[in-house]
Amino acid sequence: GESVGLHLPTLSVQEGDNSIINCAYSNSASDYFIWYKQESGKGPQFIIDIRSNMDKRQGQRVTVLLNKTVKHLSLQIAATQPGDSAVYFCAENNAGNMLTFGGGTRLMVKP
Amino acid sequence: ETGVTQTPRHLVMGMTNKKSLKCEQHLGHNAMYWYKQSAKKPLELMFVYNFKEQTENNSVPSRFSPECPNSSHLFLHLHTLQPEDSALYLCASSQGQAPNYGYTFGSGTRLTVV
């Protein structure tokens, strides 16, 4: 499932630190946003979602922030662990039931 | 396992071969999707099926032919592919037109065209 060869932005963090992954979305009419995690050899896995009537949503160790003014989405991971190493994608739902995906960010966690 | 199963996991085929990819979900979802994930581009939507009816064909070449016999199964029939079609092909499903939980993806089929 890895995006081998794709030149992805990479975020390298120390284990135990907090991670922030950013995403700019394109359509101001988008009303639903999702973060996915893709580990090597696997398909994307749902992490957390947020609707456009919210600015912030928290899950277990993850928080998604939505800034509609600048069309920006971020994923914060608290106390990053080696198992968090993966490629992270944001997605926006701007046409019915279809998602448009961003290019992804590779998170590397250093022990 | 996510509830979406794709087979085979890996496939190597020649340009003159015909093969099929299979996707199966038992999540009770009504919509199913094929995505292509290649080395040079982010996830690209190929086809959408909603209640077994194709609702989207994202300008995909005719050498890719989808089939959705029921809401639980989705196929992608491949013939006379090109080396640039080598990629990870991902199947996903969702609960109809108003997703509350986004898509559930399978693990993909890694296709290599030689």
GROMACS .gro file of N, CA and C in nm, chain B residues 4-113:
model
  330
  115VAL      N    1  -1.345  -0.526   0.390
  115VAL     CA    2  -1.339  -0.521   0.244
  115VAL      C    3  -1.221  -0.608   0.201
  116THR      N    4  -1.250  -0.712   0.126
  116THR     CA    5  -1.147  -0.810   0.089
  116THR      C    6  -1.119  -0.802  -0.061
  117GLN      N    7  -0.994  -0.790  -0.095
  117GLN     CA    8  -0.955  -0.783  -0.236
  117GLN      C    9  -0.865  -0.901  -0.270
  118THR      N   10  -0.891  -0.960  -0.386
  118THR     CA   11  -0.807  -1.067  -0.437
  118THR      C   12  -0.783  -1.049  -0.585
  119PRO      N   13  -0.665  -1.089  -0.635
  119PRO     CA   14  -0.550  -1.132  -0.557
  119PRO      C   15  -0.479  -1.014  -0.491
  120ARG      N   16  -0.386  -1.038  -0.403
  120ARG     CA   17  -0.307  -0.931  -0.343
  120ARG      C   18  -0.202  -0.880  -0.439
  121HIS      N   19  -0.148  -0.970  -0.519
  121HIS     CA   20  -0.047  -0.934  -0.618
  121HIS      C   21  -0.082  -1.000  -0.751
  122LEU      N   22  -0.055  -0.928  -0.861
  122LEU     CA   23  -0.084  -0.983  -0.994
  122LEU      C   24   0.019  -0.929  -1.091
  123VAL      N   25   0.080  -1.021  -1.164
  123VAL     CA   26   0.170  -0.984  -1.273
  123VAL      C   27   0.107  -1.036  -1.401
  124MET      N   28   0.089  -0.948  -1.498
  124MET     CA   29   0.027  -0.990  -1.622
  124MET      C   30   0.095  -0.926  -1.743
  125GLY      N   31   0.092  -0.999  -1.854
  125GLY     CA   32   0.145  -0.947  -1.978
  125GLY      C   33   0.044  -0.855  -2.044
  126MET      N   34   0.091  -0.781  -2.140
  126MET     CA   35   0.004  -0.681  -2.203
  126MET      C   36  -0.108  -0.743  -2.285
  127THR      N   37  -0.096  -0.870  -2.321
  127THR     CA   38  -0.201  -0.934  -2.400
  127THR      C   39  -0.296  -1.019  -2.314
  128ASN      N   40  -0.268  -1.025  -2.184
  128ASN     CA   41  -0.351  -1.109  -2.096
  128ASN      C   42  -0.485  -1.044  -2.064
  129LYS      N   43  -0.575  -1.130  -2.016
  129LYS     CA   44  -0.701  -1.083  -1.956
  129LYS      C   45  -0.706  -1.137  -1.814
  130LYS      N   46  -0.731  -1.048  -1.722
  130LYS     CA   47  -0.741  -1.089  -1.581
  130LYS      C   48  -0.852  -1.007  -1.515
  131SER      N   49  -0.892  -1.052  -1.396
  131SER     CA   50  -0.993  -0.978  -1.320
  131SER      C   51  -0.951  -0.960  -1.176
  132LEU      N   52  -0.982  -0.844  -1.123
  132LEU     CA   53  -0.964  -0.818  -0.981
  132LEU      C   54  -1.100  -0.830  -0.913
  133LYS      N   55  -1.097  -0.881  -0.791
  133LYS     CA   56  -1.222  -0.902  -0.718
  133LYS      C   57  -1.221  -0.825  -0.587
  134CYS      N   58  -1.337  -0.773  -0.554
  134CYS     CA   59  -1.356  -0.703  -0.427
  134CYS      C   60  -1.486  -0.752  -0.366
  135GLU      N   61  -1.484  -0.775  -0.235
  135GLU     CA   62  -1.602  -0.825  -0.165
  135GLU      C   63  -1.615  -0.753  -0.032
  136GLN      N   64  -1.737  -0.708  -0.002
  136GLN     CA   65  -1.760  -0.646   0.129
  136GLN      C   66  -1.888  -0.702   0.189
  137HIS      N   67  -1.882  -0.723   0.320
  137HIS     CA   68  -1.999  -0.772   0.393
  137HIS      C   69  -2.030  -0.677   0.507
  138LEU      N   70  -2.022  -0.548   0.474
  138LEU     CA   71  -2.049  -0.443   0.573
  138LEU      C   72  -2.190  -0.387   0.558
  139GLY      N   73  -2.262  -0.436   0.459
  139GLY     CA   74  -2.396  -0.382   0.434
  139GLY      C   75  -2.394  -0.248   0.363
  140HIS      N   76  -2.279  -0.213   0.306
  140HIS     CA   77  -2.269  -0.086   0.234
  140HIS      C   78  -2.335  -0.094   0.097
  141ASN      N   79  -2.378   0.022   0.048
  141ASN     CA   80  -2.448   0.025  -0.080
  141ASN      C   81  -2.365   0.078  -0.195
  142ALA      N   82  -2.257   0.145  -0.163
  142ALA     CA   83  -2.172   0.204  -0.267
  142ALA      C   84  -2.035   0.139  -0.266
  143MET      N   85  -1.981   0.116  -0.385
  143MET     CA   86  -1.848   0.057  -0.398
  143MET      C   87  -1.768   0.133  -0.503
  144TYR      N   88  -1.638   0.133  -0.486
  144TYR     CA   89  -1.550   0.219  -0.565
  144TYR      C   90  -1.424   0.144  -0.606
  145TRP      N   91  -1.371   0.181  -0.721
  145TRP     CA   92  -1.236   0.143  -0.759
  145TRP      C   93  -1.150   0.268  -0.763
  146TYR      N   94  -1.034   0.260  -0.697
  146TYR     CA   95  -0.935   0.366  -0.701
  146TYR      C   96  -0.803   0.309  -0.752
  147LYS      N   97  -0.726   0.395  -0.817
  147LYS     CA   98  -0.591   0.360  -0.861
  147LYS      C   99  -0.492   0.443  -0.781
  148GLN      N  100  -0.390   0.376  -0.728
  148GLN     CA  101  -0.285   0.447  -0.655
  148GLN      C  102  -0.153   0.413  -0.722
  149SER      N  103  -0.096   0.509  -0.792
  149SER     CA  104   0.028   0.483  -0.864
  149SER      C  105   0.142   0.559  -0.799
  150ALA      N  106   0.262   0.528  -0.849
  150ALA     CA  107   0.382   0.583  -0.788
  150ALA      C  108   0.393   0.734  -0.809
  151LYS      N  109   0.329   0.785  -0.910
  151LYS     CA  110   0.348   0.925  -0.945
  151LYS      C  111   0.233   1.016  -0.906
  152LYS      N  112   0.121   0.958  -0.867
  152LYS     CA  113   0.002   1.039  -0.842
  152LYS      C  114  -0.067   0.996  -0.714
  153PRO      N  115  -0.147   1.087  -0.658
  153PRO     CA  116  -0.229   1.045  -0.543
  153PRO      C  117  -0.344   0.956  -0.589
  154LEU      N  118  -0.426   0.916  -0.495
  154LEU     CA  119  -0.540   0.830  -0.524
  154LEU      C  120  -0.629   0.888  -0.633
  155GLU      N  121  -0.656   0.805  -0.735
  155GLU     CA  122  -0.740   0.849  -0.845
  155GLU      C  123  -0.868   0.765  -0.848
  156LEU      N  124  -0.982   0.831  -0.845
  156LEU     CA  125  -1.109   0.760  -0.856
  156LEU      C  126  -1.125   0.707  -0.998
  157MET      N  127  -1.168   0.580  -1.008
  157MET     CA  128  -1.192   0.521  -1.140
  157MET      C  129  -1.343   0.504  -1.164
  158PHE      N  130  -1.407   0.428  -1.078
  158PHE     CA  131  -1.549   0.396  -1.095
  158PHE      C  132  -1.621   0.402  -0.961
  159VAL      N  133  -1.751   0.435  -0.972
  159VAL     CA  134  -1.839   0.435  -0.855
  159VAL      C  135  -1.963   0.355  -0.889
  160TYR      N  136  -2.004   0.270  -0.798
  160TYR     CA  137  -2.130   0.197  -0.810
  160TYR      C  138  -2.213   0.227  -0.686
  161ASN      N  139  -2.338   0.258  -0.709
  161ASN     CA  140  -2.432   0.282  -0.599
  161ASN      C  141  -2.554   0.193  -0.622
  162PHE      N  142  -2.582   0.104  -0.528
  162PHE     CA  143  -2.690   0.008  -0.545
  162PHE      C  144  -2.676  -0.067  -0.679
  163LYS      N  145  -2.555  -0.111  -0.707
  163LYS     CA  146  -2.521  -0.191  -0.826
  163LYS      C  147  -2.520  -0.112  -0.956
  164GLU      N  148  -2.560   0.013  -0.952
  164GLU     CA  149  -2.561   0.093  -1.074
  164GLU      C  150  -2.436   0.180  -1.082
  165GLN      N  151  -2.374   0.183  -1.197
  165GLN     CA  152  -2.255   0.267  -1.213
  165GLN      C  153  -2.298   0.413  -1.220
  166THR      N  154  -2.244   0.492  -1.130
  166THR     CA  155  -2.281   0.633  -1.125
  166THR      C  156  -2.166   0.724  -1.164
  167GLU      N  157  -2.048   0.666  -1.180
  167GLU     CA  158  -1.934   0.749  -1.216
  167GLU      C  159  -1.831   0.666  -1.291
  168ASN      N  160  -1.787   0.720  -1.403
  168ASN     CA  161  -1.674   0.664  -1.476
  168ASN      C  162  -1.581   0.781  -1.500
  169ASN      N  163  -1.472   0.782  -1.429
  169ASN     CA  164  -1.386   0.899  -1.428
  169ASN      C  165  -1.289   0.898  -1.546
  170SER      N  166  -1.346   0.894  -1.667
  170SER     CA  167  -1.265   0.896  -1.791
  170SER      C  168  -1.160   0.786  -1.792
  171VAL      N  169  -1.203   0.667  -1.754
  171VAL     CA  170  -1.111   0.554  -1.748
  171VAL      C  171  -1.106   0.486  -1.885
  172PRO      N  172  -0.987   0.448  -1.931
  172PRO     CA  173  -0.977   0.380  -2.062
  172PRO      C  174  -1.058   0.250  -2.063
  173SER      N  175  -1.105   0.213  -2.181
  173SER     CA  176  -1.195   0.098  -2.194
  173SER      C  177  -1.124  -0.035  -2.167
  174ARG      N  178  -0.994  -0.035  -2.155
  174ARG     CA  179  -0.924  -0.160  -2.120
  174ARG      C  180  -0.949  -0.199  -1.974
  175PHE      N  181  -1.012  -0.108  -1.898
  175PHE     CA  182  -1.061  -0.138  -1.763
  175PHE      C  183  -1.213  -0.146  -1.770
  176SER      N  184  -1.267  -0.259  -1.727
  176SER     CA  185  -1.411  -0.278  -1.737
  176SER      C  186  -1.464  -0.325  -1.602
  177PRO      N  187  -1.545  -0.241  -1.535
  177PRO     CA  188  -1.596  -0.282  -1.405
  177PRO      C  189  -1.723  -0.364  -1.417
  178GLU      N  190  -1.749  -0.440  -1.312
  178GLU     CA  191  -1.873  -0.517  -1.305
  178GLU      C  192  -1.917  -0.523  -1.160
  179CYS      N  193  -2.046  -0.499  -1.137
  179CYS     CA  194  -2.099  -0.503  -1.000
  179CYS      C  195  -2.225  -0.588  -1.000
  180PRO      N  196  -2.213  -0.718  -0.980
  180PRO     CA  197  -2.330  -0.806  -0.987
  180PRO      C  198  -2.428  -0.789  -0.872
  181ASN      N  199  -2.378  -0.744  -0.757
  181ASN     CA  200  -2.464  -0.717  -0.641
  181ASN      C  201  -2.392  -0.619  -0.551
  182SER      N  202  -2.459  -0.574  -0.447
  182SER     CA  203  -2.401  -0.468  -0.362
  182SER      C  204  -2.278  -0.513  -0.284
  183SER      N  205  -2.252  -0.643  -0.281
  183SER     CA  206  -2.140  -0.693  -0.202
  183SER      C  207  -2.016  -0.723  -0.283
  184HIS      N  208  -2.030  -0.728  -0.414
  184HIS     CA  209  -1.919  -0.771  -0.499
  184HIS      C  210  -1.892  -0.671  -0.610
  185LEU      N  211  -1.766  -0.651  -0.635
  185LEU     CA  212  -1.722  -0.560  -0.741
  185LEU      C  213  -1.601  -0.622  -0.809
  186PHE      N  214  -1.602  -0.618  -0.942
  186PHE     CA  215  -1.492  -0.672  -1.019
  186PHE      C  216  -1.432  -0.562  -1.107
  187LEU      N  217  -1.307  -0.580  -1.139
  187LEU     CA  218  -1.243  -0.495  -1.239
  187LEU      C  219  -1.175  -0.587  -1.340
  188HIS      N  220  -1.232  -0.592  -1.460
  188HIS     CA  221  -1.180  -0.677  -1.566
  188HIS      C  222  -1.074  -0.600  -1.644
  189LEU      N  223  -0.963  -0.666  -1.666
  189LEU     CA  224  -0.847  -0.601  -1.728
  189LEU      C  225  -0.810  -0.672  -1.859
  190HIS      N  226  -0.786  -0.596  -1.963
  190HIS     CA  227  -0.740  -0.658  -2.088
  190HIS      C  228  -0.657  -0.559  -2.168
  191THR      N  229  -0.553  -0.612  -2.232
  191THR     CA  230  -0.457  -0.535  -2.311
  191THR      C  231  -0.409  -0.412  -2.238
  192LEU      N  232  -0.360  -0.434  -2.116
  192LEU     CA  233  -0.310  -0.322  -2.036
  192LEU      C  234  -0.172  -0.277  -2.083
  193GLN      N  235  -0.134  -0.160  -2.037
  193GLN     CA  236  -0.005  -0.101  -2.069
  193GLN      C  237   0.083  -0.099  -1.943
  194PRO      N  238   0.213  -0.093  -1.960
  194PRO     CA  239   0.300  -0.089  -1.842
  194PRO      C  240   0.267   0.026  -1.746
  195GLU      N  241   0.219   0.138  -1.798
  195GLU     CA  242   0.184   0.251  -1.711
  195GLU      C  243   0.060   0.224  -1.626
  196ASP      N  244  -0.008   0.113  -1.653
  196ASP     CA  245  -0.122   0.076  -1.569
  196ASP      C  246  -0.078   0.004  -1.442
  197SER      N  247   0.050  -0.025  -1.431
  197SER     CA  248   0.101  -0.087  -1.309
  197SER      C  249   0.076   0.008  -1.192
  198ALA      N  250   0.013  -0.044  -1.088
  198ALA     CA  251  -0.026   0.041  -0.974
  198ALA      C  252  -0.088  -0.048  -0.866
  199LEU      N  253  -0.125   0.017  -0.758
  199LEU     CA  254  -0.206  -0.049  -0.655
  199LEU      C  255  -0.351  -0.013  -0.682
  200TYR      N  256  -0.436  -0.113  -0.698
  200TYR     CA  257  -0.578  -0.089  -0.723
  200TYR      C  258  -0.655  -0.117  -0.594
  201LEU      N  259  -0.722  -0.014  -0.549
  201LEU     CA  260  -0.792  -0.020  -0.421
  201LEU      C  261  -0.942  -0.019  -0.443
  202CYS      N  262  -1.008  -0.104  -0.371
  202CYS     CA  263  -1.154  -0.107  -0.366
  202CYS      C  264  -1.198  -0.045  -0.234
  203ALA      N  265  -1.309   0.023  -0.237
  203ALA     CA  266  -1.364   0.082  -0.115
  203ALA      C  267  -1.515   0.070  -0.118
  204SER      N  268  -1.576   0.081   0.000
  204SER     CA  269  -1.721   0.082   0.008
  204SER      C  270  -1.764   0.188   0.108
  205SER      N  271  -1.889   0.232   0.096
  205SER     CA  272  -1.943   0.328   0.191
  205SER      C  273  -2.094   0.310   0.200
  206GLN      N  274  -2.150   0.373   0.303
  206GLN     CA  275  -2.294   0.358   0.327
  206GLN      C  276  -2.369   0.464   0.247
  207GLY      N  277  -2.393   0.438   0.122
  207GLY     CA  278  -2.481   0.522   0.042
  207GLY      C  279  -2.429   0.661   0.014
  208GLN      N  280  -2.520   0.753  -0.005
  208GLN     CA  281  -2.487   0.885  -0.057
  208GLN      C  282  -2.448   0.985   0.050
  209ALA      N  283  -2.474   0.954   0.172
  209ALA     CA  284  -2.442   1.050   0.279
  209ALA      C  285  -2.349   0.981   0.378
  210PRO      N  286  -2.220   0.978   0.349
  210PRO     CA  287  -2.129   0.900   0.431
  210PRO      C  288  -2.113   0.960   0.570
  211ASN      N  289  -2.131   0.879   0.670
  211ASN     CA  290  -2.105   0.920   0.806
  211ASN      C  291  -1.969   0.872   0.853
  212TYR      N  292  -1.918   0.772   0.787
  212TYR     CA  293  -1.792   0.714   0.830
  212TYR      C  294  -1.692   0.704   0.717
  213GLY      N  295  -1.713   0.773   0.611
  213GLY     CA  296  -1.617   0.770   0.502
  213GLY      C  297  -1.616   0.636   0.433
  214TYR      N  298  -1.506   0.609   0.368
  214TYR     CA  299  -1.491   0.486   0.294
  214TYR      C  300  -1.416   0.384   0.377
  215THR      N  301  -1.450   0.258   0.355
  215THR     CA  302  -1.369   0.149   0.408
  215THR      C  303  -1.295   0.088   0.291
  216PHE      N  304  -1.163   0.085   0.300
  216PHE     CA  305  -1.080   0.036   0.191
  216PHE      C  306  -1.037  -0.107   0.215
  217GLY      N  307  -1.017  -0.179   0.104
  217GLY     CA  308  -0.947  -0.305   0.110
  217GLY      C  309  -0.798  -0.282   0.109
  218SER      N  310  -0.721  -0.389   0.112
  218SER     CA  311  -0.575  -0.378   0.115
  218SER      C  312  -0.515  -0.361  -0.024
  219GLY      N  313  -0.597  -0.376  -0.126
  219GLY     CA  314  -0.550  -0.348  -0.261
  219GLY      C  315  -0.493  -0.469  -0.333
  220THR      N  316  -0.487  -0.457  -0.465
  220THR     CA  317  -0.417  -0.552  -0.551
  220THR      C  318  -0.301  -0.478  -0.615
  221ARG      N  319  -0.181  -0.528  -0.591
  221ARG     CA  320  -0.061  -0.469  -0.653
  221ARG      C  321  -0.045  -0.530  -0.791
  222LEU      N  322  -0.071  -0.450  -0.895
  222LEU     CA  323  -0.068  -0.498  -1.033
  222LEU      C  324   0.060  -0.454  -1.101
  223THR      N  325   0.126  -0.548  -1.165
  223THR     CA  326   0.243  -0.518  -1.245
  223THR      C  327   0.218  -0.567  -1.387
  224VAL      N  328   0.228  -0.477  -1.483
  224VAL     CA  329   0.208  -0.512  -1.624
  224VAL      C  330   0.344  -0.519  -1.691
   0.00000   0.00000   0.00000
